[in-house]
């Protein structure tokens, strides 16, 4: 249930109402916008006499919410959420360009790529240290050493870093990581999500390999229900019958759908969505035109020798003009 408070209501009266609602056993999600305060009520709202609530002079309107996702629902929080890390922000008009290799491989590699993507206009550096590979015989990432190298690249460039967690037991290693990624294979690992909900860290939550939009939002809800509201959603392509010419199928329509349903920022990863370097630019442009709050692109110093995802990785030289064009598209659709 959502209760919209009349403009210019005193804080004291709002607090009084909140206390009354909490005494009824409800969780109250408070969203303070530029023009109005919205109270999102989570729990057994059958305790509440809707007509009575509606009749209060400080209440402008009350609406029942049938969606199963509450805290991430735009009806609970009409304004865009903004996720801030160091000097960068995502959402609410702040556009993120997250770039870097699939995997951190060596100190020279990650530092070189970090400096190059920064020069090209990246706002965040990505790089996997713990890699969820389909085959146990493939490179699994450098683990803790990879995180250290990523942190060194952060020190050199000042870019906030994004990297994937696979096991909550490694959480302590992520202390200086700015945004923790939950990969497509873990989107519905609810125990992991609940634990990440207890951290104060921004989470980049990818859509599952065959996940619906509702399932993605319910996964975000798991993190939020545990207390962490700093989530960035990531569309990274879904499994369809096509797998010959593209690795996954990029669901561009997920961008406007998510932007309507939730206040959380939405970024798109055209690298995993297509699996092909030659398709990354056009899908990045399409995503920006569809209203994405950011793009995540795999960039490698030498894609042909990459230990992971070389065929979909761009060189820094290929990456730089794409950033420029994305900004032009953003201007054009303003
Ligand atoms: C990645 O970002 O490197 C990755 C493994 O992505 P996904 O979880 O989307 O496959
Ligand atoms: Mn990858």
Tab-separated table of C-alpha atoms and ligand atoms in Angstrom:
chain	number	residue	atom	x	y	z
A	1	UNK	CA	0.000	0.000	0.000
A	2	UNK	CA	1.200	3.521	-0.780
A	3	UNK	CA	0.137	6.685	1.065
A	4	UNK	CA	0.982	10.033	-0.498
A	5	UNK	CA	1.273	12.842	2.058
A	6	UNK	CA	-0.078	16.300	1.283
A	7	UNK	CA	2.601	18.909	0.461
A	8	UNK	CA	3.646	21.153	3.347
A	9	UNK	CA	2.607	18.695	6.065
A	10	UNK	CA	4.778	19.185	9.149
A	11	UNK	CA	7.427	16.580	9.906
A	12	UNK	CA	5.913	16.100	13.327
A	13	UNK	CA	2.574	15.007	11.891
A	14	UNK	CA	4.268	12.709	9.362
A	15	UNK	CA	6.328	11.116	12.180
A	16	UNK	CA	3.160	10.633	14.199
A	17	UNK	CA	1.508	8.773	11.314
A	18	UNK	CA	4.634	6.657	10.739
A	19	UNK	CA	4.719	5.625	14.408
A	20	UNK	CA	1.047	4.678	14.249
A	21	UNK	CA	1.628	2.562	11.119
A	22	UNK	CA	4.685	0.872	12.657
A	23	UNK	CA	2.665	0.080	15.772
A	24	UNK	CA	0.343	-1.849	13.454
A	25	UNK	CA	3.325	-4.092	12.626
A	26	UNK	CA	4.094	-2.563	9.229
A	27	UNK	CA	7.451	-1.632	7.773
A	28	UNK	CA	7.257	1.929	6.519
A	29	UNK	CA	9.406	2.885	3.561
A	30	UNK	CA	9.760	6.678	3.472
A	31	UNK	CA	10.508	8.440	0.217
A	32	UNK	CA	11.127	12.173	0.456
A	33	UNK	CA	10.876	13.789	-2.959
A	34	UNK	CA	11.218	17.401	-4.021
A	35	UNK	CA	7.446	17.936	-3.836
A	36	UNK	CA	5.971	15.130	-1.808
A	37	UNK	CA	6.566	12.471	0.812
A	38	UNK	CA	5.421	8.969	-0.091
A	39	UNK	CA	5.003	6.258	2.532
A	40	UNK	CA	5.283	2.697	1.261
A	41	UNK	CA	3.698	0.197	3.622
A	42	UNK	CA	5.096	-3.335	3.651
A	43	UNK	CA	3.542	-6.178	5.600
A	44	UNK	CA	0.018	-7.234	6.477
A	45	UNK	CA	-1.901	-4.145	5.397
A	46	UNK	CA	-5.232	-5.822	6.127
A	47	UNK	CA	-4.733	-4.325	9.617
A	48	UNK	CA	-5.272	-0.882	8.129
A	49	UNK	CA	-8.641	0.745	7.588
A	50	UNK	CA	-7.981	2.231	4.136
A	51	UNK	CA	-10.957	4.598	4.267
A	52	UNK	CA	-9.810	5.927	7.615
A	53	UNK	CA	-6.243	6.440	6.321
A	54	UNK	CA	-7.594	8.177	3.224
A	55	UNK	CA	-9.739	10.489	5.330
A	56	UNK	CA	-6.807	11.881	7.332
A	57	UNK	CA	-6.246	15.533	6.445
A	58	UNK	CA	-2.504	14.996	5.905
A	59	UNK	CA	-3.059	12.158	3.417
A	60	UNK	CA	-3.527	13.104	-0.242
A	61	UNK	CA	-4.153	9.608	-1.603
A	62	UNK	CA	-3.868	5.928	-0.770
A	63	UNK	CA	-3.338	3.191	-3.344
A	64	UNK	CA	-3.220	-0.556	-2.951
A	65	UNK	CA	-0.178	-2.099	-4.590
A	66	UNK	CA	-0.671	-5.455	-6.224
A	67	UNK	CA	2.949	-5.821	-7.429
A	68	UNK	CA	4.973	-8.329	-5.380
A	69	UNK	CA	7.996	-6.023	-5.429
A	70	UNK	CA	7.602	-3.176	-2.973
A	71	UNK	CA	10.787	-1.398	-1.901
A	72	UNK	CA	12.147	-1.251	-5.443
A	73	UNK	CA	8.764	-0.178	-6.846
A	74	UNK	CA	8.602	3.270	-8.381
A	75	UNK	CA	5.208	3.756	-6.770
A	76	UNK	CA	6.974	3.561	-3.390
A	77	UNK	CA	9.726	5.929	-4.433
A	78	UNK	CA	8.698	8.087	-7.415
A	79	UNK	CA	12.096	9.741	-7.885
A	80	UNK	CA	15.085	7.982	-9.477
A	81	UNK	CA	17.557	6.482	-7.026
A	82	UNK	CA	21.116	7.669	-7.460
A	83	UNK	CA	23.988	5.366	-6.545
A	84	UNK	CA	27.102	7.319	-5.624
A	85	UNK	CA	30.647	5.977	-5.462
A	86	UNK	CA	33.712	8.206	-5.047
A	87	UNK	CA	33.181	10.995	-7.626
A	88	UNK	CA	30.843	8.971	-9.835
A	89	UNK	CA	27.096	8.501	-9.717
A	90	UNK	CA	24.600	6.308	-11.559
A	91	UNK	CA	20.935	7.165	-12.070
A	92	UNK	CA	18.837	10.321	-11.864
A	93	UNK	CA	20.508	11.755	-14.964
A	94	UNK	CA	24.016	10.547	-14.069
A	95	UNK	CA	25.296	8.259	-16.814
A	96	UNK	CA	27.837	5.545	-16.007
A	97	UNK	CA	30.381	4.067	-18.370
A	98	UNK	CA	31.719	0.936	-16.697
A	99	UNK	CA	34.612	-0.614	-18.585
A	100	UNK	CA	37.458	-3.049	-18.151
A	101	UNK	CA	38.457	-6.612	-18.848
A	102	UNK	CA	36.338	-9.661	-18.175
A	103	UNK	CA	39.107	-10.906	-15.870
A	104	UNK	CA	41.983	-9.277	-14.105
A	105	UNK	CA	45.025	-11.108	-15.495
A	106	UNK	CA	48.213	-9.228	-14.570
A	107	UNK	CA	49.161	-5.965	-12.916
A	108	UNK	CA	50.341	-4.470	-16.232
A	109	UNK	CA	47.144	-5.547	-17.980
A	110	UNK	CA	44.661	-4.123	-15.470
A	111	UNK	CA	46.599	-0.903	-14.866
A	112	UNK	CA	47.018	-0.277	-18.600
A	113	UNK	CA	43.339	-0.946	-19.357
A	114	UNK	CA	42.248	1.169	-16.369
A	115	UNK	CA	44.259	4.161	-17.571
A	116	UNK	CA	43.053	3.767	-21.152
A	117	UNK	CA	39.364	3.484	-20.306
A	118	UNK	CA	39.645	6.432	-17.963
A	119	UNK	CA	41.166	8.529	-20.747
A	120	UNK	CA	38.278	7.471	-22.985
A	121	UNK	CA	35.709	8.657	-20.423
A	122	UNK	CA	34.904	5.608	-18.308
A	123	UNK	CA	33.413	6.460	-14.922
A	124	UNK	CA	33.978	3.016	-13.338
A	125	UNK	CA	36.516	0.231	-13.811
A	126	UNK	CA	35.295	-3.362	-14.043
A	127	UNK	CA	37.352	-6.538	-13.790
A	128	UNK	CA	36.606	-10.031	-12.547
A	129	UNK	CA	38.734	-11.644	-9.849
A	130	UNK	CA	36.322	-14.475	-9.016
A	131	UNK	CA	35.012	-15.829	-12.311
A	132	UNK	CA	31.924	-18.029	-12.735
A	133	UNK	CA	33.126	-20.183	-15.645
A	134	UNK	CA	30.979	-22.842	-17.295
A	135	UNK	CA	33.897	-25.287	-17.261
A	136	UNK	CA	35.872	-26.019	-14.094
A	137	UNK	CA	38.936	-26.460	-16.327
A	138	UNK	CA	38.829	-22.868	-17.585
A	139	UNK	CA	40.632	-19.933	-15.939
A	140	UNK	CA	38.784	-19.248	-12.689
A	141	UNK	CA	40.184	-15.777	-12.033
A	142	UNK	CA	43.047	-14.682	-9.806
A	143	UNK	CA	40.838	-14.509	-6.706
A	144	UNK	CA	42.202	-12.411	-3.829
A	145	UNK	CA	45.299	-11.492	-5.838
A	146	UNK	CA	43.059	-10.196	-8.633
A	147	UNK	CA	41.204	-7.980	-6.147
A	148	UNK	CA	44.518	-6.553	-4.937
A	149	UNK	CA	45.522	-5.721	-8.514
A	150	UNK	CA	42.152	-4.101	-9.114
A	151	UNK	CA	42.583	-1.991	-5.974
A	152	UNK	CA	46.005	-0.895	-7.221
A	153	UNK	CA	44.434	0.162	-10.525
A	154	UNK	CA	41.821	2.075	-8.515
A	155	UNK	CA	44.606	3.882	-6.665
A	156	UNK	CA	46.371	4.798	-9.899
A	157	UNK	CA	43.291	6.036	-11.754
A	158	UNK	CA	40.912	7.074	-8.978
A	159	UNK	CA	38.147	5.105	-10.713
A	160	UNK	CA	35.644	3.290	-8.500
A	161	UNK	CA	35.732	-0.459	-9.120
A	162	UNK	CA	33.063	-3.038	-9.910
A	163	UNK	CA	33.807	-6.719	-9.396
A	164	UNK	CA	31.854	-9.929	-8.936
A	165	UNK	CA	31.312	-11.862	-5.726
A	166	UNK	CA	30.421	-15.548	-5.978
A	167	UNK	CA	30.661	-16.708	-2.378
A	168	UNK	CA	29.661	-14.712	0.689
A	169	UNK	CA	32.664	-16.213	2.527
A	170	UNK	CA	34.917	-13.895	0.487
A	171	UNK	CA	32.989	-10.741	1.503
A	172	UNK	CA	35.796	-9.463	3.776
A	173	UNK	CA	38.040	-9.190	0.699
A	174	UNK	CA	35.546	-6.746	-0.862
A	175	UNK	CA	35.961	-4.054	1.803
A	176	UNK	CA	37.486	-1.514	-0.604
A	177	UNK	CA	35.437	-2.565	-3.625
A	178	UNK	CA	33.020	0.223	-4.581
A	179	UNK	CA	30.292	-1.807	-6.309
A	180	UNK	CA	29.847	-5.542	-5.818
A	181	UNK	CA	28.541	-7.380	-8.867
A	182	UNK	CA	26.145	-10.302	-8.600
A	183	UNK	CA	26.507	-12.247	-11.826
A	184	UNK	CA	23.755	-13.776	-13.938
A	185	UNK	CA	24.407	-17.216	-12.466
A	186	UNK	CA	23.786	-15.954	-8.928
A	187	UNK	CA	20.816	-13.657	-9.475
A	188	UNK	CA	18.560	-16.080	-7.642
A	189	UNK	CA	21.067	-17.161	-4.991
A	190	UNK	CA	18.795	-15.787	-2.292
A	191	UNK	CA	21.118	-16.521	0.630
A	192	UNK	CA	23.857	-14.529	-1.106
A	193	UNK	CA	21.403	-11.695	-1.815
A	194	UNK	CA	20.219	-11.599	1.820
A	195	UNK	CA	23.796	-11.347	3.071
A	196	UNK	CA	24.612	-8.596	0.558
A	197	UNK	CA	21.520	-6.842	1.850
A	198	UNK	CA	23.239	-6.534	5.221
A	199	UNK	CA	26.230	-4.703	3.723
A	200	UNK	CA	26.224	-1.008	2.985
A	201	UNK	CA	27.766	-1.629	-0.436
A	202	UNK	CA	26.215	-0.738	-3.782
A	203	UNK	CA	25.292	-3.913	-5.660
A	204	UNK	CA	25.225	-4.314	-9.444
A	205	UNK	CA	22.619	-7.031	-9.912
A	206	UNK	CA	22.605	-8.777	-13.271
A	207	UNK	CA	19.530	-10.320	-14.840
A	208	UNK	CA	19.584	-14.127	-14.683
A	209	UNK	CA	20.386	-16.155	-17.807
A	210	UNK	CA	16.714	-16.993	-18.250
A	211	UNK	CA	15.286	-14.595	-15.716
A	212	UNK	CA	12.104	-12.629	-16.212
A	213	UNK	CA	11.912	-8.940	-15.410
A	214	UNK	CA	9.756	-9.736	-12.396
A	215	UNK	CA	12.314	-12.258	-11.132
A	216	UNK	CA	15.062	-9.646	-11.448
A	217	UNK	CA	12.991	-7.192	-9.426
A	218	UNK	CA	12.234	-9.822	-6.791
A	219	UNK	CA	15.984	-10.475	-6.476
A	220	UNK	CA	16.524	-6.748	-5.940
A	221	UNK	CA	13.740	-6.891	-3.372
A	222	UNK	CA	15.642	-9.584	-1.447
A	223	UNK	CA	18.633	-7.250	-1.095
A	224	UNK	CA	16.424	-4.306	-0.156
A	225	UNK	CA	14.357	-6.298	2.343
A	226	UNK	CA	17.615	-7.023	4.167
A	227	UNK	CA	18.389	-3.320	4.441
A	228	UNK	CA	20.472	-2.365	1.415
A	229	UNK	CA	18.768	0.014	-1.016
A	230	UNK	CA	21.814	0.718	-3.174
A	231	UNK	CA	21.168	-1.444	-6.212
A	232	UNK	CA	21.911	-1.027	-9.906
A	233	UNK	CA	20.080	-3.403	-12.239
A	234	UNK	CA	21.881	-4.797	-15.271
A	235	UNK	CA	20.322	-6.195	-18.444
A	236	UNK	CA	22.940	-8.514	-19.979
A	237	UNK	CA	20.968	-10.521	-22.510
A	238	UNK	CA	18.781	-13.561	-21.958
A	239	UNK	CA	18.737	-17.098	-23.297
A	240	UNK	CA	16.543	-17.529	-26.346
A	241	UNK	CA	16.511	-20.007	-29.218
A	242	UNK	CA	19.127	-17.863	-30.970
A	243	UNK	CA	22.650	-18.842	-29.995
A	244	UNK	CA	24.457	-19.155	-33.319
A	245	UNK	CA	24.993	-15.531	-34.227
A	246	UNK	CA	24.635	-13.972	-30.778
A	247	UNK	CA	25.641	-15.401	-27.393
A	248	UNK	CA	22.434	-14.129	-25.785
A	249	UNK	CA	19.542	-11.953	-26.917
A	250	UNK	CA	19.685	-8.390	-25.641
A	251	UNK	CA	16.279	-7.452	-24.274
A	252	UNK	CA	16.302	-3.738	-25.038
A	253	UNK	CA	12.662	-3.470	-24.016
A	254	UNK	CA	13.698	-4.394	-20.464
A	255	UNK	CA	15.201	-0.914	-20.151
A	256	UNK	CA	12.001	1.154	-20.502
A	257	UNK	CA	9.992	-1.514	-18.682
A	258	UNK	CA	12.362	-1.462	-15.697
A	259	UNK	CA	12.594	2.336	-15.745
A	260	UNK	CA	8.824	2.466	-15.414
A	261	UNK	CA	8.508	-0.219	-12.733
A	262	UNK	CA	11.413	0.721	-10.501
A	263	UNK	CA	13.347	3.739	-9.272
A	264	UNK	CA	16.629	1.801	-9.385
A	265	UNK	CA	19.167	2.701	-12.084
A	266	UNK	CA	19.352	0.377	-15.092
A	267	UNK	CA	22.568	-0.340	-16.966
A	268	UNK	CA	23.110	-2.544	-20.003
A	269	UNK	CA	25.998	-4.911	-20.718
A	270	UNK	CA	26.160	-5.317	-24.511
A	271	UNK	CA	29.328	-7.455	-24.272
A	272	UNK	CA	27.736	-10.486	-22.597
A	273	UNK	CA	24.474	-9.826	-24.418
A	274	UNK	CA	26.041	-10.353	-27.834
A	275	UNK	CA	29.295	-12.242	-27.242
A	276	UNK	CA	30.772	-10.481	-30.261
A	277	UNK	CA	32.991	-7.420	-30.263
A	278	UNK	CA	31.574	-6.249	-33.622
A	279	UNK	CA	28.042	-6.020	-32.151
A	280	UNK	CA	28.893	-4.173	-28.946
A	281	UNK	CA	28.806	-0.614	-30.332
A	282	UNK	CA	25.381	-0.845	-32.000
A	283	UNK	CA	23.806	-2.506	-28.963
A	284	UNK	CA	25.365	0.094	-26.667
A	285	UNK	CA	23.850	2.869	-28.785
A	286	UNK	CA	20.450	1.170	-28.824
A	287	UNK	CA	20.573	0.828	-25.028
A	288	UNK	CA	21.415	4.481	-24.545
A	289	UNK	CA	18.580	5.450	-26.894
A	290	UNK	CA	16.241	3.222	-24.860
A	291	UNK	CA	17.049	5.222	-21.734
A	292	UNK	CA	19.748	3.209	-19.941
A	293	UNK	CA	21.494	4.918	-17.007
A	294	UNK	CA	24.799	3.364	-17.974
A	295	UNK	CA	26.636	0.844	-20.080
A	296	UNK	CA	29.103	-1.844	-19.044
A	297	UNK	CA	31.589	-2.876	-21.730
A	298	UNK	CA	34.435	-5.397	-21.663
A	299	UNK	CA	37.720	-3.820	-22.769
A	300	UNK	CA	40.997	-5.759	-23.009
A	301	UNK	CA	44.516	-4.704	-24.006
A	302	UNK	CA	44.810	-7.725	-26.327
A	303	UNK	CA	41.445	-9.481	-26.854
A	304	UNK	CA	42.944	-12.308	-28.937
A	305	UNK	CA	44.997	-13.394	-25.897
A	306	UNK	CA	42.351	-12.748	-23.200
A	307	UNK	CA	41.931	-15.531	-20.635
A	308	UNK	CA	38.166	-14.999	-20.678
A	309	UNK	CA	35.643	-13.522	-23.125
A	310	UNK	CA	38.182	-12.317	-25.719
A	311	UNK	CA	35.750	-12.538	-28.686
A	312	UNK	CA	33.407	-9.975	-27.113
A	313	UNK	CA	36.128	-7.652	-25.783
A	314	UNK	CA	37.055	-4.346	-27.394
A	315	UNK	CA	40.486	-2.752	-27.475
A	316	UNK	CA	40.812	0.692	-25.844
A	317	UNK	CA	41.106	2.165	-29.360
A	318	UNK	CA	37.764	0.630	-30.361
A	319	UNK	CA	36.159	1.646	-27.070
A	320	UNK	CA	36.985	5.380	-27.036
A	321	UNK	CA	34.805	6.551	-29.983
A	322	UNK	CA	31.860	4.526	-28.631
A	323	UNK	CA	31.886	6.585	-25.420
A	324	UNK	CA	31.837	9.787	-27.437
A	325	UNK	CA	28.934	8.623	-29.577
A	326	UNK	CA	26.937	7.428	-26.547
A	327	UNK	CA	27.151	10.931	-25.098
A	328	UNK	CA	25.966	12.394	-28.420
A	329	UNK	CA	22.980	10.031	-28.409
A	330	UNK	CA	22.149	11.049	-24.834
A	331	UNK	CA	22.177	14.690	-25.892
A	332	UNK	CA	20.024	13.945	-28.932
A	333	UNK	CA	17.276	12.214	-26.948
A	334	UNK	CA	17.145	14.700	-24.066
B	1	LIG	C1	30.911	-10.792	-16.265
B	1	LIG	O1	30.444	-9.664	-16.076
B	1	LIG	O2	32.098	-11.002	-16.544
B	1	LIG	C2	29.987	-11.951	-16.211
B	1	LIG	C3	30.420	-13.170	-15.894
B	1	LIG	O3	28.748	-11.622	-16.561
B	1	LIG	P1	27.364	-12.462	-16.513
B	1	LIG	O4	27.162	-12.812	-15.067
B	1	LIG	O5	26.376	-11.483	-17.049
B	1	LIG	O6	27.533	-13.659	-17.393
B	2	LIG	MN1	32.939	-11.672	-19.170
